mmCIF file of C-alpha atoms and ligand atoms in Angstrom:
data_model
loop_
_atom_site.group_PDB
_atom_site.id
_atom_site.type_symbol
_atom_site.label_atom_id
_atom_site.label_comp_id
_atom_site.label_asym_id
_atom_site.label_seq_id
_atom_site.Cartn_x
_atom_site.Cartn_y
_atom_site.Cartn_z
ATOM 1 C CA UNK A 1 -34.239 13.925 8.692
ATOM 2 C CA UNK A 2 -32.358 14.341 11.914
ATOM 3 C CA UNK A 3 -28.657 15.390 11.492
ATOM 4 C CA UNK A 4 -25.558 15.034 13.805
ATOM 5 C CA UNK A 5 -26.571 18.189 15.761
ATOM 6 C CA UNK A 6 -30.153 17.225 16.431
ATOM 7 C CA UNK A 7 -31.411 15.867 19.671
ATOM 8 C CA UNK A 8 -32.084 12.037 20.209
ATOM 9 C CA UNK A 9 -34.566 10.639 22.439
ATOM 10 C CA UNK A 10 -34.121 7.136 23.924
ATOM 11 C CA UNK A 11 -36.576 5.981 26.665
ATOM 12 C CA UNK A 12 -36.764 8.970 29.020
ATOM 13 C CA UNK A 13 -33.209 10.439 28.061
ATOM 14 C CA UNK A 14 -32.665 13.245 25.621
ATOM 15 C CA UNK A 15 -29.188 13.825 24.222
ATOM 16 C CA UNK A 16 -28.775 17.327 23.019
ATOM 17 C CA UNK A 17 -26.845 16.056 19.821
ATOM 18 C CA UNK A 18 -25.849 12.742 18.297
ATOM 19 C CA UNK A 19 -22.099 12.992 19.153
ATOM 20 C CA UNK A 20 -20.952 10.651 21.922
ATOM 21 C CA UNK A 21 -17.683 10.288 23.786
ATOM 22 C CA UNK A 22 -16.788 6.510 23.301
ATOM 23 C CA UNK A 23 -15.870 4.664 26.378
ATOM 24 C CA UNK A 24 -11.929 4.351 26.521
ATOM 25 C CA UNK A 25 -9.617 3.652 29.200
ATOM 26 C CA UNK A 26 -7.035 6.183 30.656
ATOM 27 C CA UNK A 27 -5.038 3.673 32.773
ATOM 28 C CA UNK A 28 -4.771 6.404 35.582
ATOM 29 C CA UNK A 29 -6.731 4.799 38.493
ATOM 30 C CA UNK A 30 -5.425 3.253 41.783
ATOM 31 C CA UNK A 31 -7.484 0.570 43.394
ATOM 32 C CA UNK A 32 -10.233 1.329 40.665
ATOM 33 C CA UNK A 33 -10.817 4.832 42.040
ATOM 34 C CA UNK A 34 -11.480 7.564 39.371
ATOM 35 C CA UNK A 35 -9.628 10.811 40.335
ATOM 36 C CA UNK A 36 -9.211 14.387 39.158
ATOM 37 C CA UNK A 37 -7.689 13.088 35.789
ATOM 38 C CA UNK A 38 -10.902 11.433 34.895
ATOM 39 C CA UNK A 39 -12.945 14.273 36.077
ATOM 40 C CA UNK A 40 -10.975 16.768 33.954
ATOM 41 C CA UNK A 41 -10.685 14.297 30.913
ATOM 42 C CA UNK A 42 -14.448 13.570 30.845
ATOM 43 C CA UNK A 43 -15.652 17.098 32.064
ATOM 44 C CA UNK A 44 -13.790 18.720 29.202
ATOM 45 C CA UNK A 45 -15.675 16.740 26.738
ATOM 46 C CA UNK A 46 -19.030 17.726 28.150
ATOM 47 C CA UNK A 47 -17.865 21.363 28.025
ATOM 48 C CA UNK A 48 -16.891 20.804 24.483
ATOM 49 C CA UNK A 49 -20.353 19.991 23.692
ATOM 50 C CA UNK A 50 -20.777 16.019 23.422
ATOM 51 C CA UNK A 51 -24.345 14.869 24.023
ATOM 52 C CA UNK A 52 -23.344 11.736 25.585
ATOM 53 C CA UNK A 53 -20.150 11.078 27.651
ATOM 54 C CA UNK A 54 -19.376 7.410 28.523
ATOM 55 C CA UNK A 55 -17.082 6.807 31.324
ATOM 56 C CA UNK A 56 -14.165 4.312 30.374
ATOM 57 C CA UNK A 57 -14.374 0.609 30.772
ATOM 58 C CA UNK A 58 -15.078 0.169 34.511
ATOM 59 C CA UNK A 59 -14.372 -3.120 35.983
ATOM 60 C CA UNK A 60 -17.053 -4.983 37.810
ATOM 61 C CA UNK A 61 -14.563 -6.921 39.796
ATOM 62 C CA UNK A 62 -10.813 -6.431 40.367
ATOM 63 C CA UNK A 63 -9.655 -9.499 38.352
ATOM 64 C CA UNK A 64 -11.597 -7.990 35.478
ATOM 65 C CA UNK A 65 -9.352 -5.122 34.992
ATOM 66 C CA UNK A 66 -7.425 -4.959 31.731
ATOM 67 C CA UNK A 67 -4.523 -3.073 33.910
ATOM 68 C CA UNK A 68 -4.036 -2.521 37.573
ATOM 69 C CA UNK A 69 -4.655 1.101 36.708
ATOM 70 C CA UNK A 70 -8.275 0.613 35.271
ATOM 71 C CA UNK A 71 -11.228 2.186 36.931
ATOM 72 C CA UNK A 72 -13.594 0.042 38.841
ATOM 73 C CA UNK A 73 -17.151 -0.250 40.534
ATOM 74 C CA UNK A 74 -16.862 -3.314 42.513
ATOM 75 C CA UNK A 75 -16.870 -1.251 45.990
ATOM 76 C CA UNK A 76 -19.457 1.046 47.192
ATOM 77 C CA UNK A 77 -16.519 3.498 48.111
ATOM 78 C CA UNK A 78 -16.247 3.784 44.121
ATOM 79 C CA UNK A 79 -19.614 5.608 43.939
ATOM 80 C CA UNK A 80 -18.780 9.127 45.307
ATOM 81 C CA UNK A 81 -15.863 9.975 42.688
ATOM 82 C CA UNK A 82 -18.028 8.582 39.978
ATOM 83 C CA UNK A 83 -20.936 10.689 41.170
ATOM 84 C CA UNK A 84 -18.747 13.627 41.142
ATOM 85 C CA UNK A 85 -18.120 13.163 37.430
ATOM 86 C CA UNK A 86 -21.635 12.347 36.536
ATOM 87 C CA UNK A 87 -22.912 15.373 38.304
ATOM 88 C CA UNK A 88 -20.444 17.818 36.498
ATOM 89 C CA UNK A 89 -21.455 16.108 33.026
ATOM 90 C CA UNK A 90 -24.981 16.632 33.701
ATOM 91 C CA UNK A 91 -24.393 20.207 34.847
ATOM 92 C CA UNK A 92 -22.745 20.986 31.650
ATOM 93 C CA UNK A 93 -25.491 19.356 29.352
ATOM 94 C CA UNK A 94 -24.211 15.785 28.571
ATOM 95 C CA UNK A 95 -25.906 12.729 29.655
ATOM 96 C CA UNK A 96 -23.572 10.801 31.777
ATOM 97 C CA UNK A 97 -23.053 7.130 30.783
ATOM 98 C CA UNK A 98 -20.692 4.445 31.875
ATOM 99 C CA UNK A 99 -19.203 1.295 30.477
ATOM 100 C CA UNK A 100 -19.185 -1.979 32.688
ATOM 101 C CA UNK A 101 -16.451 -4.498 31.809
ATOM 102 C CA UNK A 102 -14.854 -7.536 32.604
ATOM 103 C CA UNK A 103 -11.467 -8.235 30.657
ATOM 104 C CA UNK A 104 -11.457 -12.302 31.074
ATOM 105 C CA UNK A 105 -8.320 -13.501 29.636
ATOM 106 C CA UNK A 106 -6.964 -10.025 28.560
ATOM 107 C CA UNK A 107 -6.894 -8.957 32.244
ATOM 108 C CA UNK A 108 -3.592 -8.479 34.258
ATOM 109 C CA UNK A 109 -1.692 -6.264 31.451
ATOM 110 C CA UNK A 110 0.693 -3.411 31.759
ATOM 111 C CA UNK A 111 -0.480 -0.063 30.614
ATOM 112 C CA UNK A 112 -0.046 0.361 26.869
ATOM 113 C CA UNK A 113 2.610 2.872 27.451
ATOM 114 C CA UNK A 114 4.303 0.492 29.551
ATOM 115 C CA UNK A 115 4.225 -2.450 27.328
ATOM 116 C CA UNK A 116 0.762 -3.641 27.067
ATOM 117 C CA UNK A 117 1.919 -7.211 27.974
ATOM 118 C CA UNK A 118 0.821 -9.554 30.709
ATOM 119 C CA UNK A 119 1.950 -8.894 34.115
ATOM 120 C CA UNK A 120 3.174 -11.997 36.210
ATOM 121 C CA UNK A 121 1.150 -13.007 39.170
ATOM 122 C CA UNK A 122 2.683 -11.830 42.340
ATOM 123 C CA UNK A 123 4.613 -9.076 40.479
ATOM 124 C CA UNK A 124 1.683 -6.826 40.405
ATOM 125 C CA UNK A 125 -0.480 -9.054 38.151
ATOM 126 C CA UNK A 126 -3.215 -11.691 38.877
ATOM 127 C CA UNK A 127 -4.362 -15.189 37.551
ATOM 128 C CA UNK A 128 -6.942 -14.621 34.841
ATOM 129 C CA UNK A 129 -10.380 -16.196 34.232
ATOM 130 C CA UNK A 130 -12.204 -17.037 30.973
ATOM 131 C CA UNK A 131 -14.648 -19.590 29.340
ATOM 132 C CA UNK A 132 -11.760 -21.734 28.234
ATOM 133 C CA UNK A 133 -8.269 -22.309 29.406
ATOM 134 C CA UNK A 134 -6.908 -20.859 26.096
ATOM 135 C CA UNK A 135 -4.452 -17.983 26.052
ATOM 136 C CA UNK A 136 -4.936 -14.885 23.900
ATOM 137 C CA UNK A 137 -1.513 -15.122 22.396
ATOM 138 C CA UNK A 138 1.235 -12.654 21.294
ATOM 139 C CA UNK A 139 1.933 -10.169 24.199
ATOM 140 C CA UNK A 140 -0.828 -11.676 26.338
ATOM 141 C CA UNK A 141 0.247 -15.407 26.856
ATOM 142 C CA UNK A 142 -1.398 -16.138 30.232
ATOM 143 C CA UNK A 143 -3.400 -19.304 30.176
ATOM 144 C CA UNK A 144 -6.607 -18.386 32.024
ATOM 145 C CA UNK A 145 -8.447 -20.665 34.433
ATOM 146 C CA UNK A 146 -11.602 -22.050 33.217
ATOM 147 C CA UNK A 147 -14.683 -20.549 34.788
ATOM 148 C CA UNK A 148 -17.046 -23.132 36.414
ATOM 149 C CA UNK A 149 -20.804 -22.308 36.566
ATOM 150 C CA UNK A 150 -20.540 -20.838 40.162
ATOM 151 C CA UNK A 151 -17.839 -18.445 38.695
ATOM 152 C CA UNK A 152 -20.085 -17.419 35.816
ATOM 153 C CA UNK A 153 -22.916 -16.642 38.349
ATOM 154 C CA UNK A 154 -20.496 -14.766 40.471
ATOM 155 C CA UNK A 155 -19.439 -12.505 37.545
ATOM 156 C CA UNK A 156 -22.976 -12.020 36.476
ATOM 157 C CA UNK A 157 -23.882 -10.973 40.107
ATOM 158 C CA UNK A 158 -20.982 -8.446 39.869
ATOM 159 C CA UNK A 159 -22.338 -6.924 36.847
ATOM 160 C CA UNK A 160 -25.747 -6.579 38.568
ATOM 161 C CA UNK A 161 -24.111 -5.054 41.689
ATOM 162 C CA UNK A 162 -22.115 -2.671 39.518
ATOM 163 C CA UNK A 163 -25.286 -1.500 37.523
ATOM 164 C CA UNK A 164 -26.859 -0.772 41.032
ATOM 165 C CA UNK A 165 -23.762 1.320 41.813
ATOM 166 C CA UNK A 166 -23.769 3.155 38.498
ATOM 167 C CA UNK A 167 -27.356 4.057 39.251
ATOM 168 C CA UNK A 168 -26.493 5.360 42.703
ATOM 169 C CA UNK A 169 -23.766 7.265 41.102
ATOM 170 C CA UNK A 170 -26.236 9.187 39.017
ATOM 171 C CA UNK A 171 -25.551 7.705 35.587
ATOM 172 C CA UNK A 172 -28.361 7.712 33.072
ATOM 173 C CA UNK A 173 -26.911 5.567 30.297
ATOM 174 C CA UNK A 174 -25.519 1.833 30.847
ATOM 175 C CA UNK A 175 -23.104 0.156 28.488
ATOM 176 C CA UNK A 176 -22.369 -3.406 28.997
ATOM 177 C CA UNK A 177 -18.842 -4.044 27.164
ATOM 178 C CA UNK A 178 -19.364 -7.360 25.220
ATOM 179 C CA UNK A 179 -16.709 -6.565 22.522
ATOM 180 C CA UNK A 180 -12.990 -6.357 21.825
ATOM 181 C CA UNK A 181 -12.169 -9.925 22.944
ATOM 182 C CA UNK A 182 -12.950 -9.178 26.571
ATOM 183 C CA UNK A 183 -14.987 -11.690 28.835
ATOM 184 C CA UNK A 184 -18.395 -11.751 27.201
ATOM 185 C CA UNK A 185 -16.811 -11.648 23.729
ATOM 186 C CA UNK A 186 -14.660 -14.779 24.906
ATOM 187 C CA UNK A 187 -17.856 -16.533 25.547
ATOM 188 C CA UNK A 188 -19.668 -15.502 22.243
ATOM 189 C CA UNK A 189 -16.427 -16.295 20.011
ATOM 190 C CA UNK A 190 -15.884 -20.004 19.098
ATOM 191 C CA UNK A 191 -12.133 -18.727 18.596
ATOM 192 C CA UNK A 192 -12.124 -18.298 22.520
ATOM 193 C CA UNK A 193 -14.808 -20.312 23.832
ATOM 194 C CA UNK A 194 -14.106 -24.199 23.531
ATOM 195 C CA UNK A 195 -16.551 -25.239 26.343
ATOM 196 C CA UNK A 196 -18.850 -28.381 25.900
ATOM 197 C CA UNK A 197 -21.207 -27.419 28.688
ATOM 198 C CA UNK A 198 -24.487 -25.105 28.392
ATOM 199 C CA UNK A 199 -22.126 -22.087 27.815
ATOM 200 C CA UNK A 200 -20.234 -23.305 24.902
ATOM 201 C CA UNK A 201 -20.763 -25.147 21.465
ATOM 202 C CA UNK A 202 -23.716 -24.163 19.894
ATOM 203 C CA UNK A 203 -24.832 -20.488 19.080
ATOM 204 C CA UNK A 204 -27.302 -20.686 21.721
ATOM 205 C CA UNK A 205 -24.898 -21.774 24.288
ATOM 206 C CA UNK A 206 -22.223 -19.104 23.246
ATOM 207 C CA UNK A 207 -24.603 -16.348 23.796
ATOM 208 C CA UNK A 208 -25.945 -17.680 26.920
ATOM 209 C CA UNK A 209 -23.621 -15.666 29.207
ATOM 210 C CA UNK A 210 -24.460 -12.324 27.103
ATOM 211 C CA UNK A 211 -28.207 -12.979 27.270
ATOM 212 C CA UNK A 212 -28.266 -13.916 31.075
ATOM 213 C CA UNK A 213 -26.044 -10.900 32.047
ATOM 214 C CA UNK A 214 -28.019 -8.443 30.042
ATOM 215 C CA UNK A 215 -31.365 -9.804 31.452
ATOM 216 C CA UNK A 216 -30.012 -9.670 35.047
ATOM 217 C CA UNK A 217 -28.848 -6.256 34.681
ATOM 218 C CA UNK A 218 -32.190 -5.271 33.169
ATOM 219 C CA UNK A 219 -34.063 -6.151 36.272
ATOM 220 C CA UNK A 220 -32.078 -3.665 38.345
ATOM 221 C CA UNK A 221 -31.392 -0.850 35.710
ATOM 222 C CA UNK A 222 -34.701 1.362 35.376
ATOM 223 C CA UNK A 223 -36.953 0.776 32.314
ATOM 224 C CA UNK A 224 -36.703 4.508 31.837
ATOM 225 C CA UNK A 225 -33.064 4.532 31.144
ATOM 226 C CA UNK A 226 -31.169 3.215 28.075
ATOM 227 C CA UNK A 227 -29.439 -0.038 28.550
ATOM 228 C CA UNK A 228 -26.802 -0.573 25.732
ATOM 229 C CA UNK A 229 -24.255 -3.201 24.731
ATOM 230 C CA UNK A 230 -20.920 -2.620 22.906
ATOM 231 C CA UNK A 231 -20.691 -5.814 20.595
ATOM 232 C CA UNK A 232 -17.802 -6.854 18.449
ATOM 233 C CA UNK A 233 -20.217 -8.073 15.640
ATOM 234 C CA UNK A 234 -17.633 -9.536 13.593
ATOM 235 C CA UNK A 235 -14.268 -11.358 14.221
ATOM 236 C CA UNK A 236 -13.133 -10.810 10.587
ATOM 237 C CA UNK A 237 -11.647 -14.247 10.740
ATOM 238 C CA UNK A 238 -12.836 -17.687 9.508
ATOM 239 C CA UNK A 239 -14.251 -19.780 12.393
ATOM 240 C CA UNK A 240 -15.098 -16.544 14.267
ATOM 241 C CA UNK A 241 -18.274 -14.498 14.883
ATOM 242 C CA UNK A 242 -20.175 -13.210 11.832
ATOM 243 C CA UNK A 243 -22.445 -10.263 11.187
ATOM 244 C CA UNK A 244 -25.176 -12.630 10.147
ATOM 245 C CA UNK A 245 -24.828 -14.242 13.671
ATOM 246 C CA UNK A 246 -24.636 -11.114 15.323
ATOM 247 C CA UNK A 247 -27.938 -9.814 13.860
ATOM 248 C CA UNK A 248 -29.647 -12.815 15.445
ATOM 249 C CA UNK A 249 -27.963 -12.191 18.762
ATOM 250 C CA UNK A 250 -28.965 -8.656 18.599
ATOM 251 C CA UNK A 251 -32.579 -9.504 18.065
ATOM 252 C CA UNK A 252 -32.376 -11.840 21.246
ATOM 253 C CA UNK A 253 -30.728 -9.084 23.126
ATOM 254 C CA UNK A 254 -33.606 -6.579 22.076
ATOM 255 C CA UNK A 255 -36.136 -9.168 23.494
ATOM 256 C CA UNK A 256 -34.114 -9.490 26.704
ATOM 257 C CA UNK A 257 -34.144 -5.535 27.232
ATOM 258 C CA UNK A 258 -31.589 -4.049 24.948
ATOM 259 C CA UNK A 259 -32.398 -0.291 23.961
ATOM 260 C CA UNK A 260 -29.369 0.422 21.750
ATOM 261 C CA UNK A 261 -26.329 -1.384 20.052
ATOM 262 C CA UNK A 262 -22.905 0.130 20.004
ATOM 263 C CA UNK A 263 -21.618 -1.676 16.848
ATOM 264 C CA UNK A 264 -18.017 -2.500 17.107
ATOM 265 C CA UNK A 265 -15.632 -5.158 15.797
ATOM 266 C CA UNK A 266 -12.658 -7.575 16.224
ATOM 267 C CA UNK A 267 -9.819 -8.197 18.798
ATOM 268 C CA UNK A 268 -10.666 -11.466 20.142
ATOM 269 C CA UNK A 269 -7.335 -12.842 18.868
ATOM 270 C CA UNK A 270 -4.127 -10.947 17.931
ATOM 271 C CA UNK A 271 -4.925 -11.490 14.199
ATOM 272 C CA UNK A 272 -6.275 -8.190 12.951
ATOM 273 C CA UNK A 273 -4.874 -8.447 9.559
ATOM 274 C CA UNK A 274 -8.230 -8.714 7.892
ATOM 275 C CA UNK A 275 -9.815 -5.625 9.460
ATOM 276 C CA UNK A 276 -10.807 -3.312 6.550
ATOM 277 C CA UNK A 277 -9.388 0.105 8.215
ATOM 278 C CA UNK A 278 -10.536 3.152 6.813
ATOM 279 C CA UNK A 279 -12.654 6.334 7.544
ATOM 280 C CA UNK A 280 -15.934 5.338 9.003
ATOM 281 C CA UNK A 281 -15.516 1.529 7.965
ATOM 282 C CA UNK A 282 -18.082 0.494 10.457
ATOM 283 C CA UNK A 283 -20.816 2.813 9.310
ATOM 284 C CA UNK A 284 -22.201 0.454 6.508
ATOM 285 C CA UNK A 285 -22.229 -2.556 9.196
ATOM 286 C CA UNK A 286 -24.129 -0.593 11.735
ATOM 287 C CA UNK A 287 -26.391 0.502 8.863
ATOM 288 C CA UNK A 288 -27.265 -3.095 8.025
ATOM 289 C CA UNK A 289 -27.718 -4.118 11.796
ATOM 290 C CA UNK A 290 -30.063 -1.201 12.541
ATOM 291 C CA UNK A 291 -32.108 -2.034 9.413
ATOM 292 C CA UNK A 292 -32.300 -5.790 10.079
ATOM 293 C CA UNK A 293 -32.868 -5.578 13.760
ATOM 294 C CA UNK A 294 -34.751 -2.241 14.261
ATOM 295 C CA UNK A 295 -32.379 -1.601 17.111
ATOM 296 C CA UNK A 296 -31.005 1.948 17.479
ATOM 297 C CA UNK A 297 -27.120 2.105 16.924
ATOM 298 C CA UNK A 298 -24.093 4.040 17.868
ATOM 299 C CA UNK A 299 -20.921 3.594 15.649
ATOM 300 C CA UNK A 300 -17.427 4.736 15.904
ATOM 301 C CA UNK A 301 -14.100 3.812 14.201
ATOM 302 C CA UNK A 302 -11.775 6.241 12.430
ATOM 303 C CA UNK A 303 -14.554 9.018 12.011
ATOM 304 C CA UNK A 304 -13.097 12.312 11.989
ATOM 305 C CA UNK A 305 -15.033 14.426 9.259
ATOM 306 C CA UNK A 306 -18.057 16.195 10.500
ATOM 307 C CA UNK A 307 -19.697 15.727 7.121
ATOM 308 C CA UNK A 308 -19.259 12.004 7.310
ATOM 309 C CA UNK A 309 -20.647 11.758 10.851
ATOM 310 C CA UNK A 310 -23.492 14.031 9.823
ATOM 311 C CA UNK A 311 -24.413 12.029 6.548
ATOM 312 C CA UNK A 312 -24.220 8.770 8.601
ATOM 313 C CA UNK A 313 -27.018 10.065 10.988
ATOM 314 C CA UNK A 314 -28.914 12.004 8.301
ATOM 315 C CA UNK A 315 -29.106 9.019 5.895
ATOM 316 C CA UNK A 316 -30.144 6.851 8.840
ATOM 317 C CA UNK A 317 -27.301 4.474 8.863
ATOM 318 C CA UNK A 318 -26.956 5.019 12.599
ATOM 319 C CA UNK A 319 -28.613 7.254 15.463
ATOM 320 C CA UNK A 320 -25.306 8.166 17.249
ATOM 321 C CA UNK A 321 -21.694 8.694 16.138
ATOM 322 C CA UNK A 322 -18.845 7.672 18.664
ATOM 323 C CA UNK A 323 -15.652 9.430 18.928
ATOM 324 C CA UNK A 324 -12.758 8.553 20.897
ATOM 325 C CA UNK A 325 -9.156 9.558 19.546
ATOM 326 C CA UNK A 326 -10.662 12.489 17.648
ATOM 327 C CA UNK A 327 -12.083 14.024 20.928
ATOM 328 C CA UNK A 328 -8.768 13.476 22.528
ATOM 329 C CA UNK A 329 -7.194 15.531 19.910
ATOM 330 C CA UNK A 330 -9.905 18.107 20.121
ATOM 331 C CA UNK A 331 -12.355 18.111 22.967
ATOM 332 C CA UNK A 332 -14.289 20.901 21.140
ATOM 333 C CA UNK A 333 -14.979 18.790 18.021
ATOM 334 C CA UNK A 334 -18.725 19.253 18.539
ATOM 335 C CA UNK A 335 -18.268 22.879 18.392
ATOM 336 C CA UNK A 336 -16.018 22.848 15.361
ATOM 337 C CA UNK A 337 -18.230 20.357 13.784
ATOM 338 C CA UNK A 338 -21.160 22.838 13.982
ATOM 339 C CA UNK A 339 -18.988 25.687 12.674
ATOM 340 C CA UNK A 340 -17.893 23.469 9.593
ATOM 341 C CA UNK A 341 -21.352 22.132 9.072
ATOM 342 C CA UNK A 342 -22.642 25.809 9.021
ATOM 343 C CA UNK A 343 -25.105 25.361 11.822
ATOM 344 C CA UNK A 344 -26.642 28.058 13.741
ATOM 345 C CA UNK A 345 -25.985 25.776 16.900
ATOM 346 C CA UNK A 346 -22.445 26.563 16.801
ATOM 347 C CA UNK A 347 -23.579 29.641 18.705
ATOM 348 C CA UNK A 348 -24.939 27.793 21.605
ATOM 349 C CA UNK A 349 -22.873 24.587 21.843
ATOM 350 C CA UNK A 350 -20.226 25.826 24.250
ATOM 351 C CA UNK A 351 -21.187 26.928 27.719
ATOM 352 C CA UNK A 352 -22.037 30.422 28.314
ATOM 353 C CA UNK A 353 -18.694 31.182 29.776
ATOM 354 C CA UNK A 354 -16.993 30.486 26.611
ATOM 355 C CA UNK A 355 -19.867 31.066 24.025
ATOM 356 C CA UNK A 356 -20.066 34.937 24.669
ATOM 357 C CA UNK A 357 -16.414 35.323 24.132
ATOM 358 C CA UNK A 358 -15.947 33.067 20.941
ATOM 359 C CA UNK A 359 -19.044 34.520 19.328
ATOM 360 C CA UNK A 360 -18.295 35.240 15.757
HETATM 361 C C1 8CM B 401 -9.698 -0.111 26.592
HETATM 362 C C2 8CM B 401 -8.935 -0.830 25.734
HETATM 363 C C3 8CM B 401 -8.965 -1.423 24.689
HETATM 364 C C4 8CM B 401 -10.460 -1.522 24.236
HETATM 365 C C5 8CM B 401 -11.403 -0.791 24.918
HETATM 366 C C6 8CM B 401 -10.983 -0.087 26.065
HETATM 367 C C7 8CM B 401 -12.167 0.626 26.564
HETATM 368 C C8 8CM B 401 -13.360 0.607 26.175
HETATM 369 C C9 8CM B 401 -13.649 -0.156 25.038
HETATM 370 O O1 8CM B 401 -12.678 -0.877 24.517
HETATM 371 O O2 8CM B 401 -14.843 -0.468 24.662
HETATM 372 O O3 8CM B 401 -10.691 -2.082 23.259
#
């Protein structure tokens, strides 16, 4: 059976191993433009040996940014700095991916280290939009404007235009951010979606935005390249979305062109009291979804131990392991994991400039 350090083939794309840099957010852009911070941050992790590097949550429209410092892809001018990053990632053996995002009612917030709270409109912030005029609560009290159907179509068009730009920028792996309480998750979860039209109420209606957006993106994203979704598969809250419901959603996303599911969880409301935190706590959930849908998976959350990561792949609970914080602690985690796992691949995981010097 394949392990953490073995190749992974999806469509026409081959990852050199099963270790992926999870899409994060660096809160370091101006007007959506990624810069040298992103180049070094992402480039370092390609040099460190990850098989897949997914560029952070990148907003499809300006009002979809979590903070004013988010990266974006709503302008053609955003393409060249993104292309510089994708080119470097490829040069050092990683497949370049990007996550497309819209934050909905969680947009217009300060950076985490500057309060993480809503910024007032006119003071650097903006009016937010969402399926229903219901605030997130806690530090994000803004009541969003309810999107009408024209506005829903506008955002879906923005996802499509963003996918075309991602392709033009050289990305080979696309992830749509349908998780963590952002816009698509706000449509999916009854805790945020109180609509009574075709986009709210029944399961079929709550998943409409997600299915339509994926199908529209699939038309412009080449069949030969993976199209993936990060989904919060459970809200961990009574009345919220459940794993059972998400299994049905994943089957329908698969029929609409999904190639892999990034299995995530939670954050549609401030209540995270029922999340069963612990090392690799989402691995069993990914395993069930992978088994019951036949869709390949990636999974993260509190995975730091190479043995746990290797066993998750080897025992077929997941196809890929996503690391975020652990790769911030150690960009060379893939190399260190290979050493700890006693793999001969440790010799070749680093670029030649480093490999010849660190050879044991
Ligand atoms: C940023 C902040 C909070 C999140 C996020 C991000 C970026 C990507 C993502 O999730 O998937 O939950």
